[in-house]
mmCIF file of C-alpha atoms in Angstrom:
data_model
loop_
_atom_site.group_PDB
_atom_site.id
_atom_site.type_symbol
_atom_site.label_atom_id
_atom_site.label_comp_id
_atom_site.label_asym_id
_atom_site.label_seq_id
_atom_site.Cartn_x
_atom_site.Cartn_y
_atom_site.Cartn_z
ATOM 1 C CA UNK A 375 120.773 173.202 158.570
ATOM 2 C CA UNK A 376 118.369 171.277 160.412
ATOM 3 C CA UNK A 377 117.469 171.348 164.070
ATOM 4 C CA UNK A 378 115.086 168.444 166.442
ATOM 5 C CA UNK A 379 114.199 168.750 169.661
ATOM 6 C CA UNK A 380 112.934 166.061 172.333
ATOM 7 C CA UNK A 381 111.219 166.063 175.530
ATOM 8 C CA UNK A 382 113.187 164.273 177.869
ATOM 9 C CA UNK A 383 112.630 163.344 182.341
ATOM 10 C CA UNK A 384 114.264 166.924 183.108
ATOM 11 C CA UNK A 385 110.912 168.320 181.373
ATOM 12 C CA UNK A 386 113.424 170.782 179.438
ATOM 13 C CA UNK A 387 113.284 170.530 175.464
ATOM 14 C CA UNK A 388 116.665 169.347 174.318
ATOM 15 C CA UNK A 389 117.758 170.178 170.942
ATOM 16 C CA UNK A 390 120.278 168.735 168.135
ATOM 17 C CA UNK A 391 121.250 170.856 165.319
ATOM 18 C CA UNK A 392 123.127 169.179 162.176
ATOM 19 C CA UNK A 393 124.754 171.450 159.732
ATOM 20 C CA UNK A 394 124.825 170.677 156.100
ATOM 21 C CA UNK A 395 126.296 173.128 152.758
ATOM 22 C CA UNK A 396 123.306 171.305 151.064
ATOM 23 C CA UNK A 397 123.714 168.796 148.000
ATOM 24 C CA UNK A 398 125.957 169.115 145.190
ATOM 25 C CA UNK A 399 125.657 167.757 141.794
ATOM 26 C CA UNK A 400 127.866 167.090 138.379
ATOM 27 C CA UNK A 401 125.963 166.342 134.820
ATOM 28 C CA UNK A 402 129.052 164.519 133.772
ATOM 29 C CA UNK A 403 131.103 164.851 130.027
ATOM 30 C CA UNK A 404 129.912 163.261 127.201
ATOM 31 C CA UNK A 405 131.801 162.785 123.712
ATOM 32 C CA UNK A 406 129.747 163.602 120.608
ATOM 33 C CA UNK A 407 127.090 161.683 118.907
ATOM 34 C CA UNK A 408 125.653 161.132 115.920
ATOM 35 C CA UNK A 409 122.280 162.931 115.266
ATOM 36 C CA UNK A 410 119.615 159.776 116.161
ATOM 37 C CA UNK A 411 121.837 158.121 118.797
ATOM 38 C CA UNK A 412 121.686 158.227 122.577
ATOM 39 C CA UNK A 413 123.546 159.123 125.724
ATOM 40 C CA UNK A 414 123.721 156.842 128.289
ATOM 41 C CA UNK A 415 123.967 160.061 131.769
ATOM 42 C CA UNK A 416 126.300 159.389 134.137
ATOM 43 C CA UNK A 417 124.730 162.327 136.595
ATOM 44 C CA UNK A 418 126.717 162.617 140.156
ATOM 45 C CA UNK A 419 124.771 163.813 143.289
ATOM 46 C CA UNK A 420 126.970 164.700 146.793
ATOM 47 C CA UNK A 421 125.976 166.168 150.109
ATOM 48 C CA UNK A 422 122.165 166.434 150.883
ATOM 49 C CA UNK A 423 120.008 163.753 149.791
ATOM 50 C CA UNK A 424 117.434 165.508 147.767
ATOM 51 C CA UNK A 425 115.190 165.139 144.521
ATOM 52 C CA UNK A 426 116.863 164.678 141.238
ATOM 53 C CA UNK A 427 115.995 166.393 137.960
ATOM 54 C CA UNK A 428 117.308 166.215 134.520
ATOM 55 C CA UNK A 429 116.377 168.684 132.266
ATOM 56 C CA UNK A 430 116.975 170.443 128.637
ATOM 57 C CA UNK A 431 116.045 172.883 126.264
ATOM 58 C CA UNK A 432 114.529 169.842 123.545
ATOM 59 C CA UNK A 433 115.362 166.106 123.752
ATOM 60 C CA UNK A 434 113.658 163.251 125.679
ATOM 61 C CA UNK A 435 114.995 161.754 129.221
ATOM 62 C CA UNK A 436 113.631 157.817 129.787
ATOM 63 C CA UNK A 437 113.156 159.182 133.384
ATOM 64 C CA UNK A 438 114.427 162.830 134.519
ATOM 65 C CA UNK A 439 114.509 161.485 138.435
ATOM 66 C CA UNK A 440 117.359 159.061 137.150
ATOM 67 C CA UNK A 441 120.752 159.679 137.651
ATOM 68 C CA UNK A 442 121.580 157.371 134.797
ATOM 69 C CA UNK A 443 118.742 158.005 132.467
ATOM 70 C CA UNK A 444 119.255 157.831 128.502
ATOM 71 C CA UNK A 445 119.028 160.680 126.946
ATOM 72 C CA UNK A 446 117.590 160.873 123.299
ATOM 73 C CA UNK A 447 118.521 164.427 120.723
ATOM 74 C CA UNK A 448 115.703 165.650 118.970
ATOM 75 C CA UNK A 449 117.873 167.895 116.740
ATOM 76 C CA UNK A 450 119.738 166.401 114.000
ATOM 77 C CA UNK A 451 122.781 168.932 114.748
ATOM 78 C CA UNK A 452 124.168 171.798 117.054
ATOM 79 C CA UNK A 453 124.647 171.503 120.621
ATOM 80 C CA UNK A 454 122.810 170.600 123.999
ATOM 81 C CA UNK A 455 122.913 171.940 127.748
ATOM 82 C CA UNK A 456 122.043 169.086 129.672
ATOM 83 C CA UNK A 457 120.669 170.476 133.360
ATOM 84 C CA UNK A 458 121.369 168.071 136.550
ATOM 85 C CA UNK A 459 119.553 169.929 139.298
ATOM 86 C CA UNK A 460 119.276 168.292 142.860
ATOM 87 C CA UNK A 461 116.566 170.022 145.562
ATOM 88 C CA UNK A 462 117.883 169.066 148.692
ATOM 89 C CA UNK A 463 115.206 167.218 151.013
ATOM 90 C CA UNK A 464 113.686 168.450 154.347
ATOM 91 C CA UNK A 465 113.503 172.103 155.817
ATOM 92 C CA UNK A 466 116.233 174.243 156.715
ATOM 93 C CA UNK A 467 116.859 177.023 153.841
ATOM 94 C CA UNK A 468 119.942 174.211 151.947
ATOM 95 C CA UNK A 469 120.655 175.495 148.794
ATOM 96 C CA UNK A 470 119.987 173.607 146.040
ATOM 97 C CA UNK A 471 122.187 172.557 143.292
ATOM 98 C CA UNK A 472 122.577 172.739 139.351
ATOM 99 C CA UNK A 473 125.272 171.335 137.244
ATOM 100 C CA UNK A 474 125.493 171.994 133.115
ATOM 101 C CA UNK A 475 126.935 169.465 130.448
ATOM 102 C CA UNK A 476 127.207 170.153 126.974
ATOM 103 C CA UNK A 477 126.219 167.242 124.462
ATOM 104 C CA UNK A 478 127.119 167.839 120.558
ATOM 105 C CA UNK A 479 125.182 166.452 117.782
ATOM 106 C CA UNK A 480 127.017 165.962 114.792
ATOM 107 C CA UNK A 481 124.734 165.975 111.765
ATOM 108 C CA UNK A 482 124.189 162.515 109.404
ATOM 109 C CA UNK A 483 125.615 163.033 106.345
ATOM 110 C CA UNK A 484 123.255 162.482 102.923
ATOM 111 C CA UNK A 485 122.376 159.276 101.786
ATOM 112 C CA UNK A 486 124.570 158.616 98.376
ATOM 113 C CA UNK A 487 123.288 158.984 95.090
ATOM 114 C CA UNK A 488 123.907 156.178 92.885
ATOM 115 C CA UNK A 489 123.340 156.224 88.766
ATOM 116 C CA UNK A 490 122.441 152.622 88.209
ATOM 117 C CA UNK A 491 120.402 151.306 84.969
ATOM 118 C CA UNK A 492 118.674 148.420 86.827
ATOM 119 C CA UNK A 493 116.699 146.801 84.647
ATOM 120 C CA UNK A 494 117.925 143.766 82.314
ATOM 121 C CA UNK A 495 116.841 140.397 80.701
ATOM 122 C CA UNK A 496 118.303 136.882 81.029
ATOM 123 C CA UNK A 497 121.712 137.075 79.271
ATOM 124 C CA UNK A 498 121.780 140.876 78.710
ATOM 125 C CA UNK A 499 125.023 142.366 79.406
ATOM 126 C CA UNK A 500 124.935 145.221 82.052
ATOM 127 C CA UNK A 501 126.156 148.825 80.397
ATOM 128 C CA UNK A 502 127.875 149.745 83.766
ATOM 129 C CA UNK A 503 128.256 149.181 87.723
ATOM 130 C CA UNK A 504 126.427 151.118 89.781
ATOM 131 C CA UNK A 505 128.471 154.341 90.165
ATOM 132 C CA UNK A 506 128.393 156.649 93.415
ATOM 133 C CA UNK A 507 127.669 160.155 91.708
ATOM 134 C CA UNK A 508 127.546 162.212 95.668
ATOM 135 C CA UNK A 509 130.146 162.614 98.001
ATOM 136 C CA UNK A 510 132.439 159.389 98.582
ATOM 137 C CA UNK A 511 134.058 160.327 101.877
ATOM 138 C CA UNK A 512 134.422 156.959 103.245
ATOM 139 C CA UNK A 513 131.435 154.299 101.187
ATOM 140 C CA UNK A 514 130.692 150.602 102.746
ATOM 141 C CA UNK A 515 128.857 148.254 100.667
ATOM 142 C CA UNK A 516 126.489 146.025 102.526
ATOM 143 C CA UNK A 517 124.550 142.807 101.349
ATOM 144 C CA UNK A 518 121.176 143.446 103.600
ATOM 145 C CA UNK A 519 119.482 146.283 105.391
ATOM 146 C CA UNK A 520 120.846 145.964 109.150
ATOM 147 C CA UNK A 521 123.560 146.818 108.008
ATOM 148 C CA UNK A 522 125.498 144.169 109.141
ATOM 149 C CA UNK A 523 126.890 142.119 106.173
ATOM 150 C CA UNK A 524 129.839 143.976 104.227
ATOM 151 C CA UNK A 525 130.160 143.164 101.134
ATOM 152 C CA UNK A 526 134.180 143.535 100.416
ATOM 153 C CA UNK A 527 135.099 145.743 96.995
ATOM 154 C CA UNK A 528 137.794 143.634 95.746
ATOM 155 C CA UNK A 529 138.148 145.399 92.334
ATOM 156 C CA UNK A 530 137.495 148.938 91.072
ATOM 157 C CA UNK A 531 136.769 151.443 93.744
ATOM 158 C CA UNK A 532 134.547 151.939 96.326
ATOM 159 C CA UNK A 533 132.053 154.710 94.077
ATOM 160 C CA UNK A 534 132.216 151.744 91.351
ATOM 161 C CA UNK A 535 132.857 148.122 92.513
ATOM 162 C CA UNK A 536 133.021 145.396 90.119
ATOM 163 C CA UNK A 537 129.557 143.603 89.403
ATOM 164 C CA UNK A 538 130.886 140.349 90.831
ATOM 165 C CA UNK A 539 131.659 141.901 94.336
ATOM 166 C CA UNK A 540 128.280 143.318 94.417
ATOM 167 C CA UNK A 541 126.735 139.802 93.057
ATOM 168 C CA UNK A 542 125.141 141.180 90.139
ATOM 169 C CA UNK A 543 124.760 138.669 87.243
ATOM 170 C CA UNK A 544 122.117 138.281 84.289
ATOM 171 C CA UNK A 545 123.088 134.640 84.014
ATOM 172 C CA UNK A 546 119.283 134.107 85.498
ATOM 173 C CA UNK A 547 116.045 135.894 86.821
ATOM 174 C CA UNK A 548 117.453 137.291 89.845
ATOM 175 C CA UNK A 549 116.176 140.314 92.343
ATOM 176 C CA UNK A 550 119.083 140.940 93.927
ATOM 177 C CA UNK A 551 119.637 144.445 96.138
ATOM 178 C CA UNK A 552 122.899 145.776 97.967
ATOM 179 C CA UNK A 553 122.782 148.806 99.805
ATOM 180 C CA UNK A 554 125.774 151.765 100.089
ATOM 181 C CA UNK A 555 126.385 154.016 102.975
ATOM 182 C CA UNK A 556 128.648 157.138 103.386
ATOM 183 C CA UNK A 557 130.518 157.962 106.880
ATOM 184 C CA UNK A 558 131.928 161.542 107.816
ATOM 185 C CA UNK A 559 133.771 162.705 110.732
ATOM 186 C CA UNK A 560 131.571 159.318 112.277
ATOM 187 C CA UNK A 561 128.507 159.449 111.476
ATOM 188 C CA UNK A 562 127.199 157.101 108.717
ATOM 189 C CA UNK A 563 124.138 158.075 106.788
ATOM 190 C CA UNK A 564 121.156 156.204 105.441
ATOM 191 C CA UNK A 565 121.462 153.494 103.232
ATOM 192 C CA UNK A 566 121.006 154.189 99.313
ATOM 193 C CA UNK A 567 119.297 150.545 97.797
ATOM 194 C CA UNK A 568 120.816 149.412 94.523
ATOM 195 C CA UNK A 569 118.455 147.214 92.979
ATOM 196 C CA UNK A 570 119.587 144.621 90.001
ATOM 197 C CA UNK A 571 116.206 142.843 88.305
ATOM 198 C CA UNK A 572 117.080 140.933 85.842
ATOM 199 C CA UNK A 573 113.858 139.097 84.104
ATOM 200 C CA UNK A 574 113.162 136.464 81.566
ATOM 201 C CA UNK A 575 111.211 139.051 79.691
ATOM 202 C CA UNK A 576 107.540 137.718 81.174
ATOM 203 C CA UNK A 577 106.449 139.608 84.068
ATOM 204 C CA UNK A 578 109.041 143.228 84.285
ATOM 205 C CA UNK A 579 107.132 146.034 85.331
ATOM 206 C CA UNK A 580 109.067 148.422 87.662
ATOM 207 C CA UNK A 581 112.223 148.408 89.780
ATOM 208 C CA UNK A 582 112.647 151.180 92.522
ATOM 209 C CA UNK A 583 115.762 152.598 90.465
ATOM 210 C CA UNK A 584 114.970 151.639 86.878
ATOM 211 C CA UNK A 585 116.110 153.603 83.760
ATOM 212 C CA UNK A 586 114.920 151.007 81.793
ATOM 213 C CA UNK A 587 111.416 148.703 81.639
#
């Protein structure tokens, strides 16, 4: 409650009192993310005008006086409490408010392992395709490291595509690398590099997955 007073021509001090329950605030709901993604808040604050404050127990806010800050995880997995508190402004004894949201992290899974002998000369035949020796939930092949070329496995499987979806040839020196990630319950993992050198026998040294120089 607040109260004002005002000298007026009768000399007497005339008063106005305004009564207020004080602010009221709701963090929101938020579906689940994958560890290293954000959260766009969508903080509520009622009654009162006061200051705004997001808080939590780890995590970054882009600007905790924001009632539509992002909010960045520092833990790859586990849960959250996400802490809208709003401090009504002014004198008067209002009660401040304080509303909870829960945010889940759901943990990336492991980047796949891939058995791959990379390593080849002009006109060699390769032994084998690369082969997917981890967990093969749910694999996408991709042609660069965004991310955002698929490459589509039109023969054999998705832990073993055929050399000619992946664009592997020893017809000529070639450096040619595709990448494979691995999604559970929504959350895709790192990217594993597959690298295919293929050499006409001058200048081979190393390839970041060679069983063979």
């Amino acid at each position: 409650a607040t109260q004002t007073g005002n000298e007026i021509a009768d000399n007497q001090i005339h008063a106005s009192l305004t009564s207020s329950n004080g602010s009221t605030a709701d963090a929101g709901a938020y579906a689940a993310i994958c560890a290293g993604e954000t959260i766009n808040l969508n903080g509520v604050a009622g009654g009162m005008d006061g200051t705004i404050i997001w808080s939590a127990p780890s995590g970054n806010f882009s600007d905790v006086n924001d009632l539509n800050a992002t909010y960045t995880p520092t833990i790859t997995s586990g849960n959250v409490a996400l802490t809208l508190s709003i401090d009504p402004d002014g004198t008067g004894g209002c009660t401040p408010a304080s509303n909870d949201a829960t945010v889940t992290i759901l943990a990336k899974p492991d980047a796949p392992v891939v058995s791959f002998e990379s390593v080849y000369q002009v006109g060699e035949v390769i032994n084998t395709a690369p082969i997917v020796t981890s967990d093969d939930s749910d694999l996408e092949w991709h042609s660069d490291l965004s991310l955002s070329s698929d490459i589509s496995i039109t023969s054999g499987n998705a832990a073993s595509p055929n050399l000619i979806d992946l664009g592997f040839s020893t017809a000529s020196p070639n450096n040619t690398i595709v990448y494979v990630t691995n999604t559970i319950a929504g959350c895709r993992s790192e990217p594993t590099a597959i690298v295919l050198l293929v050499s006409d026998g001058v200048n081979v040294t190393e390839a970041p997955n060679a069983e063979k120089l």
